[in-house]
Amino acid sequence: MNIQKLLSLQRPTFCIVQICGIKNFKPPENFDHIEIPERPRLRYVDKVPTLPATVKPPKMQKRLRYMRGYEDIHNTLQLKQFGIIAEGGGRLKFGHFEVIRMTIGRKMDNTRMFALWRIDPPWQPVTKRGQGMRLGGGKGPIDHYVTPIKAGRVIVEMGGKCTFEEVEPFLSDIAMKMPFKAKAVSQEMLEEMEANEKWIEENNQNPYTMKYIIQNNIGGCHKWLSPVDFKYFGKHR
């Protein structure tokens, strides 16, 4: 057989070359500046506010203004780490406090994590009449106590020698169980949200914003707007 024919019948050989790239991993975060307090768990809150023995528990109106609008003071993270913020107004009962306390107490590592309350215990009384009672006779008895929450309020804050990926699953689980919209956030997320909102406001090319429309009574909108719209210009209802 011809040599050229033999060479043509041979299978071609392939040379496999492995290329290894250099991987540069980020160094682990340094948590040496963080101190863990003696009591890392959330403290128990009272179901009923403590009053002197000679003081009769006062009753109160609904006062929906305590839930409307945006929180102007407690809207930042003091520890600059992680927390849960409210995205809408509402009321927290004693059961919601227990859900937050028990869930964080079970899921977090007490040796390197800690949590803090950023809201007051239930203090606003809510009255309720019994089933089938006749109307009249004044305001009903106090049924339970609540804590009113505004949009942007930090409910609970977490810190310690940990990352957001470790605490985000159970913080998001708690946020889903709140009676209003809430969200688990980190300090970086809050800064990014603030920067995006500022950029949208500065680069808006439409002059007819909700604030401009309300202030100039365009389309006679003052006839059907509520006093809340004049105060917040369509936001945080």
mmCIF file of C-alpha atoms in Angstrom:
data_model
loop_
_atom_site.group_PDB
_atom_site.id
_atom_site.type_symbol
_atom_site.label_atom_id
_atom_site.label_comp_id
_atom_site.label_asym_id
_atom_site.label_seq_id
_atom_site.Cartn_x
_atom_site.Cartn_y
_atom_site.Cartn_z
ATOM 1 C CA MET A 1 0.000 0.000 0.000
ATOM 2 C CA ASN A 2 1.151 3.479 -0.794
ATOM 3 C CA ILE A 3 2.592 5.462 2.136
ATOM 4 C CA GLN A 4 0.451 8.505 1.307
ATOM 5 C CA LYS A 5 -2.679 6.343 1.450
ATOM 6 C CA LEU A 6 -1.667 4.989 4.830
ATOM 7 C CA LEU A 7 -1.157 8.510 6.149
ATOM 8 C CA SER A 8 -4.597 9.544 4.905
ATOM 9 C CA LEU A 9 -6.250 6.624 6.735
ATOM 10 C CA GLN A 10 -4.759 7.587 10.103
ATOM 11 C CA ARG A 11 -7.039 9.420 12.539
ATOM 12 C CA PRO A 12 -6.091 13.015 13.230
ATOM 13 C CA THR A 13 -4.673 13.652 16.681
ATOM 14 C CA PHE A 14 -5.822 16.598 18.793
ATOM 15 C CA CYS A 15 -3.711 18.370 21.397
ATOM 16 C CA ILE A 16 -5.738 19.546 24.415
ATOM 17 C CA VAL A 17 -4.174 22.507 26.187
ATOM 18 C CA GLN A 18 -5.523 23.517 29.606
ATOM 19 C CA ILE A 19 -5.481 27.231 30.263
ATOM 20 C CA CYS A 20 -5.602 28.205 33.934
ATOM 21 C CA GLY A 21 -6.557 31.780 34.696
ATOM 22 C CA ILE A 22 -5.408 33.702 37.714
ATOM 23 C CA LYS A 23 -8.258 34.261 40.176
ATOM 24 C CA ASN A 24 -8.117 37.197 42.550
ATOM 25 C CA PHE A 25 -10.536 36.658 45.426
ATOM 26 C CA LYS A 26 -11.454 39.518 47.718
ATOM 27 C CA PRO A 27 -9.981 39.280 51.204
ATOM 28 C CA PRO A 28 -12.482 38.545 53.982
ATOM 29 C CA GLU A 29 -14.009 41.523 55.739
ATOM 30 C CA ASN A 30 -12.372 42.743 58.896
ATOM 31 C CA PHE A 31 -14.745 42.810 61.895
ATOM 32 C CA ASP A 32 -12.180 43.669 64.581
ATOM 33 C CA HIS A 33 -13.794 47.057 65.241
ATOM 34 C CA ILE A 34 -17.183 45.502 66.116
ATOM 35 C CA GLU A 35 -17.977 44.759 69.753
ATOM 36 C CA ILE A 36 -20.688 42.278 70.753
ATOM 37 C CA PRO A 37 -22.826 43.510 73.711
ATOM 38 C CA GLU A 38 -23.429 41.397 76.793
ATOM 39 C CA ARG A 39 -27.081 40.816 75.838
ATOM 40 C CA PRO A 40 -27.160 40.240 72.067
ATOM 41 C CA ARG A 41 -30.801 39.084 71.914
ATOM 42 C CA LEU A 42 -33.815 41.337 71.549
ATOM 43 C CA ARG A 43 -35.383 42.160 74.887
ATOM 44 C CA TYR A 44 -38.942 41.175 75.734
ATOM 45 C CA VAL A 45 -41.512 43.952 75.340
ATOM 46 C CA ASP A 46 -44.549 44.390 77.578
ATOM 47 C CA LYS A 47 -47.964 43.657 76.136
ATOM 48 C CA VAL A 48 -49.521 46.477 78.198
ATOM 49 C CA PRO A 49 -47.665 49.665 79.163
ATOM 50 C CA THR A 50 -46.809 49.981 82.832
ATOM 51 C CA LEU A 51 -48.725 52.765 84.604
ATOM 52 C CA PRO A 52 -48.801 53.877 88.254
ATOM 53 C CA ALA A 53 -51.395 52.119 90.390
ATOM 54 C CA THR A 54 -53.379 55.333 90.883
ATOM 55 C CA VAL A 55 -53.572 56.174 87.157
ATOM 56 C CA LYS A 56 -56.490 54.905 85.089
ATOM 57 C CA PRO A 57 -55.416 53.680 81.602
ATOM 58 C CA PRO A 58 -56.318 56.528 79.224
ATOM 59 C CA LYS A 59 -58.228 55.991 75.986
ATOM 60 C CA MET A 60 -57.238 57.564 72.700
ATOM 61 C CA GLN A 61 -58.650 58.383 69.273
ATOM 62 C CA LYS A 62 -57.431 56.621 66.137
ATOM 63 C CA ARG A 63 -55.025 59.445 65.186
ATOM 64 C CA LEU A 64 -54.195 58.118 61.735
ATOM 65 C CA ARG A 65 -51.630 60.890 61.334
ATOM 66 C CA TYR A 66 -49.264 58.718 63.400
ATOM 67 C CA MET A 67 -49.140 56.285 60.442
ATOM 68 C CA ARG A 68 -49.327 58.683 57.481
ATOM 69 C CA GLY A 69 -46.391 60.320 55.813
ATOM 70 C CA TYR A 70 -42.687 59.563 55.958
ATOM 71 C CA GLU A 71 -40.525 59.026 59.027
ATOM 72 C CA ASP A 72 -38.155 61.982 59.383
ATOM 73 C CA ILE A 73 -36.014 60.851 62.339
ATOM 74 C CA HIS A 74 -35.635 57.073 62.691
ATOM 75 C CA ASN A 75 -35.006 56.373 59.002
ATOM 76 C CA THR A 76 -31.276 55.525 59.078
ATOM 77 C CA LEU A 77 -29.251 52.611 60.456
ATOM 78 C CA GLN A 78 -27.288 53.632 63.537
ATOM 79 C CA LEU A 79 -24.979 50.601 63.320
ATOM 80 C CA LYS A 80 -24.505 51.076 59.549
ATOM 81 C CA GLN A 81 -25.033 47.348 58.936
ATOM 82 C CA PHE A 82 -28.443 45.642 58.465
ATOM 83 C CA GLY A 83 -32.068 46.062 59.459
ATOM 84 C CA ILE A 84 -35.741 46.009 58.465
ATOM 85 C CA ILE A 85 -37.464 49.192 57.280
ATOM 86 C CA ALA A 86 -41.170 49.827 56.695
ATOM 87 C CA GLU A 87 -42.276 50.731 53.176
ATOM 88 C CA GLY A 88 -45.760 51.778 54.287
ATOM 89 C CA GLY A 89 -47.694 52.867 57.339
ATOM 90 C CA GLY A 90 -49.385 50.542 59.781
ATOM 91 C CA ARG A 91 -49.658 49.296 63.357
ATOM 92 C CA LEU A 92 -47.649 46.632 65.147
ATOM 93 C CA LYS A 93 -49.375 44.492 67.774
ATOM 94 C CA PHE A 94 -47.745 42.514 70.559
ATOM 95 C CA GLY A 95 -47.842 39.371 68.382
ATOM 96 C CA HIS A 96 -45.715 41.040 65.710
ATOM 97 C CA PHE A 97 -43.102 41.944 68.320
ATOM 98 C CA GLU A 98 -42.978 38.300 69.406
ATOM 99 C CA VAL A 99 -42.602 37.095 65.806
ATOM 100 C CA ILE A 100 -39.602 39.377 65.327
ATOM 101 C CA ARG A 101 -38.020 38.494 68.670
ATOM 102 C CA MET A 102 -38.470 34.724 68.416
ATOM 103 C CA THR A 103 -37.379 34.445 64.763
ATOM 104 C CA ILE A 104 -34.208 36.478 65.223
ATOM 105 C CA GLY A 105 -33.444 34.695 68.496
ATOM 106 C CA ARG A 106 -33.620 31.274 66.806
ATOM 107 C CA LYS A 107 -31.811 32.102 63.564
ATOM 108 C CA MET A 108 -28.930 34.390 64.570
ATOM 109 C CA ASP A 109 -25.595 33.298 66.037
ATOM 110 C CA ASN A 110 -25.364 34.849 69.511
ATOM 111 C CA THR A 111 -21.573 34.585 69.611
ATOM 112 C CA ARG A 112 -21.042 37.006 66.707
ATOM 113 C CA MET A 113 -24.390 38.724 66.051
ATOM 114 C CA PHE A 114 -26.743 41.006 67.965
ATOM 115 C CA ALA A 115 -30.014 42.853 67.392
ATOM 116 C CA LEU A 116 -31.616 46.067 68.677
ATOM 117 C CA TRP A 117 -35.169 47.401 68.749
ATOM 118 C CA ARG A 118 -35.684 50.694 66.931
ATOM 119 C CA ILE A 119 -39.361 51.106 67.851
ATOM 120 C CA ASP A 120 -41.239 51.650 71.095
ATOM 121 C CA PRO A 121 -43.241 48.877 72.793
ATOM 122 C CA PRO A 122 -47.043 48.930 72.238
ATOM 123 C CA TRP A 123 -48.346 52.178 73.757
ATOM 124 C CA GLN A 124 -51.394 53.396 71.767
ATOM 125 C CA PRO A 125 -54.680 51.946 73.137
ATOM 126 C CA VAL A 126 -57.250 50.496 70.736
ATOM 127 C CA THR A 127 -60.821 50.189 72.013
ATOM 128 C CA LYS A 128 -63.333 47.560 70.947
ATOM 129 C CA ARG A 129 -66.920 46.740 71.870
ATOM 130 C CA GLY A 130 -68.135 43.230 72.479
ATOM 131 C CA GLN A 131 -70.098 41.244 69.926
ATOM 132 C CA GLY A 132 -73.739 42.332 69.671
ATOM 133 C CA MET A 133 -73.526 45.236 72.130
ATOM 134 C CA ARG A 134 -75.952 48.150 71.817
ATOM 135 C CA LEU A 135 -74.588 51.402 70.429
ATOM 136 C CA GLY A 136 -74.114 54.409 72.687
ATOM 137 C CA GLY A 137 -72.858 54.606 76.221
ATOM 138 C CA GLY A 138 -69.555 56.269 75.423
ATOM 139 C CA LYS A 139 -66.278 54.868 74.150
ATOM 140 C CA GLY A 140 -65.734 51.136 74.555
ATOM 141 C CA PRO A 141 -63.126 49.454 76.764
ATOM 142 C CA ILE A 142 -59.472 49.079 75.745
ATOM 143 C CA ASP A 143 -58.925 45.828 73.830
ATOM 144 C CA HIS A 144 -55.179 45.936 73.089
ATOM 145 C CA TYR A 145 -52.226 48.263 72.515
ATOM 146 C CA VAL A 146 -50.332 48.952 69.277
ATOM 147 C CA THR A 147 -47.301 50.864 67.998
ATOM 148 C CA PRO A 148 -47.980 53.113 64.958
ATOM 149 C CA ILE A 149 -45.331 52.976 62.217
ATOM 150 C CA LYS A 150 -44.663 55.395 59.348
ATOM 151 C CA ALA A 151 -43.069 54.631 55.981
ATOM 152 C CA GLY A 152 -39.274 54.609 56.164
ATOM 153 C CA ARG A 153 -39.150 53.714 59.867
ATOM 154 C CA VAL A 154 -36.400 51.298 60.946
ATOM 155 C CA ILE A 155 -38.152 48.540 62.912
ATOM 156 C CA VAL A 156 -35.234 46.391 64.035
ATOM 157 C CA GLU A 157 -31.503 46.623 63.444
ATOM 158 C CA MET A 158 -28.865 43.882 63.358
ATOM 159 C CA GLY A 159 -25.112 43.997 63.583
ATOM 160 C CA GLY A 160 -22.091 41.902 64.390
ATOM 161 C CA LYS A 161 -19.334 39.964 62.678
ATOM 162 C CA CYS A 162 -21.452 38.809 59.742
ATOM 163 C CA THR A 163 -22.420 39.688 56.174
ATOM 164 C CA PHE A 164 -25.779 40.606 54.666
ATOM 165 C CA GLU A 165 -25.980 37.238 52.881
ATOM 166 C CA GLU A 166 -26.102 35.507 56.280
ATOM 167 C CA VAL A 167 -28.913 37.562 57.815
ATOM 168 C CA GLU A 168 -30.956 38.416 54.707
ATOM 169 C CA PRO A 169 -32.998 35.147 54.564
ATOM 170 C CA PHE A 170 -34.577 35.405 58.020
ATOM 171 C CA LEU A 171 -34.851 39.195 57.935
ATOM 172 C CA SER A 172 -36.814 38.942 54.684
ATOM 173 C CA ASP A 173 -38.975 36.235 56.257
ATOM 174 C CA ILE A 174 -39.821 38.598 59.117
ATOM 175 C CA ALA A 175 -40.539 41.465 56.705
ATOM 176 C CA MET A 176 -43.087 39.312 54.851
ATOM 177 C CA LYS A 177 -45.005 38.698 58.111
ATOM 178 C CA MET A 178 -45.485 42.377 58.954
ATOM 179 C CA PRO A 179 -48.985 43.933 58.557
ATOM 180 C CA PHE A 180 -47.534 46.446 56.063
ATOM 181 C CA LYS A 181 -44.902 46.396 53.334
ATOM 182 C CA ALA A 182 -41.414 46.009 54.792
ATOM 183 C CA LYS A 183 -37.973 45.174 53.455
ATOM 184 C CA ALA A 184 -34.656 43.795 54.721
ATOM 185 C CA VAL A 185 -31.888 46.261 53.855
ATOM 186 C CA SER A 186 -28.212 46.936 54.385
ATOM 187 C CA GLN A 187 -26.406 50.261 54.638
ATOM 188 C CA GLU A 188 -25.209 49.945 51.035
ATOM 189 C CA MET A 189 -28.775 49.372 49.832
ATOM 190 C CA LEU A 190 -30.055 52.446 51.653
ATOM 191 C CA GLU A 191 -27.307 54.611 50.173
ATOM 192 C CA GLU A 192 -28.059 53.264 46.684
ATOM 193 C CA MET A 193 -31.805 53.894 47.080
ATOM 194 C CA GLU A 194 -31.148 57.466 48.221
ATOM 195 C CA ALA A 195 -28.766 58.092 45.324
ATOM 196 C CA ASN A 196 -31.253 56.716 42.773
ATOM 197 C CA GLU A 197 -34.072 58.857 44.135
ATOM 198 C CA LYS A 198 -31.873 61.946 44.010
ATOM 199 C CA TRP A 199 -30.749 61.165 40.455
ATOM 200 C CA ILE A 200 -34.349 60.712 39.254
ATOM 201 C CA GLU A 201 -35.357 64.018 40.810
ATOM 202 C CA GLU A 202 -32.446 65.904 39.261
ATOM 203 C CA ASN A 203 -32.749 64.347 35.779
ATOM 204 C CA ASN A 204 -36.523 64.484 35.432
ATOM 205 C CA GLN A 205 -37.378 66.179 32.117
ATOM 206 C CA ASN A 206 -41.128 66.360 32.721
ATOM 207 C CA PRO A 207 -41.959 69.667 34.458
ATOM 208 C CA TYR A 208 -45.480 68.515 35.343
ATOM 209 C CA THR A 209 -44.703 66.686 38.553
ATOM 210 C CA MET A 210 -47.349 65.870 41.139
ATOM 211 C CA LYS A 211 -46.087 68.706 43.321
ATOM 212 C CA TYR A 212 -46.301 71.230 40.469
ATOM 213 C CA ILE A 213 -49.806 70.082 39.509
ATOM 214 C CA ILE A 214 -51.153 70.360 43.055
ATOM 215 C CA GLN A 215 -49.525 73.701 43.816
ATOM 216 C CA ASN A 216 -50.859 75.273 40.582
ATOM 217 C CA ASN A 217 -54.334 73.679 40.689
ATOM 218 C CA ILE A 218 -53.979 72.255 37.180
ATOM 219 C CA GLY A 219 -57.261 70.804 35.940
ATOM 220 C CA GLY A 220 -59.050 72.049 39.055
ATOM 221 C CA CYS A 221 -57.541 69.269 41.135
ATOM 222 C CA HIS A 222 -58.156 71.185 44.379
ATOM 223 C CA LYS A 223 -61.822 70.182 44.167
ATOM 224 C CA TRP A 224 -61.157 66.481 44.783
ATOM 225 C CA LEU A 225 -57.800 66.381 46.567
ATOM 226 C CA SER A 226 -57.639 65.630 50.284
ATOM 227 C CA PRO A 227 -55.622 67.576 52.880
ATOM 228 C CA VAL A 228 -53.150 64.675 52.958
ATOM 229 C CA ASP A 229 -52.382 65.216 49.256
ATOM 230 C CA PHE A 230 -51.579 68.885 49.874
ATOM 231 C CA LYS A 231 -49.127 67.884 52.595
ATOM 232 C CA TYR A 232 -47.337 64.927 50.959
ATOM 233 C CA PHE A 233 -48.088 65.661 47.244
ATOM 234 C CA GLY A 234 -49.402 62.191 46.460
ATOM 235 C CA LYS A 235 -46.702 60.273 48.334
ATOM 236 C CA HIS A 236 -46.951 58.148 51.470
ATOM 237 C CA ARG A 237 -50.737 57.932 51.644
#
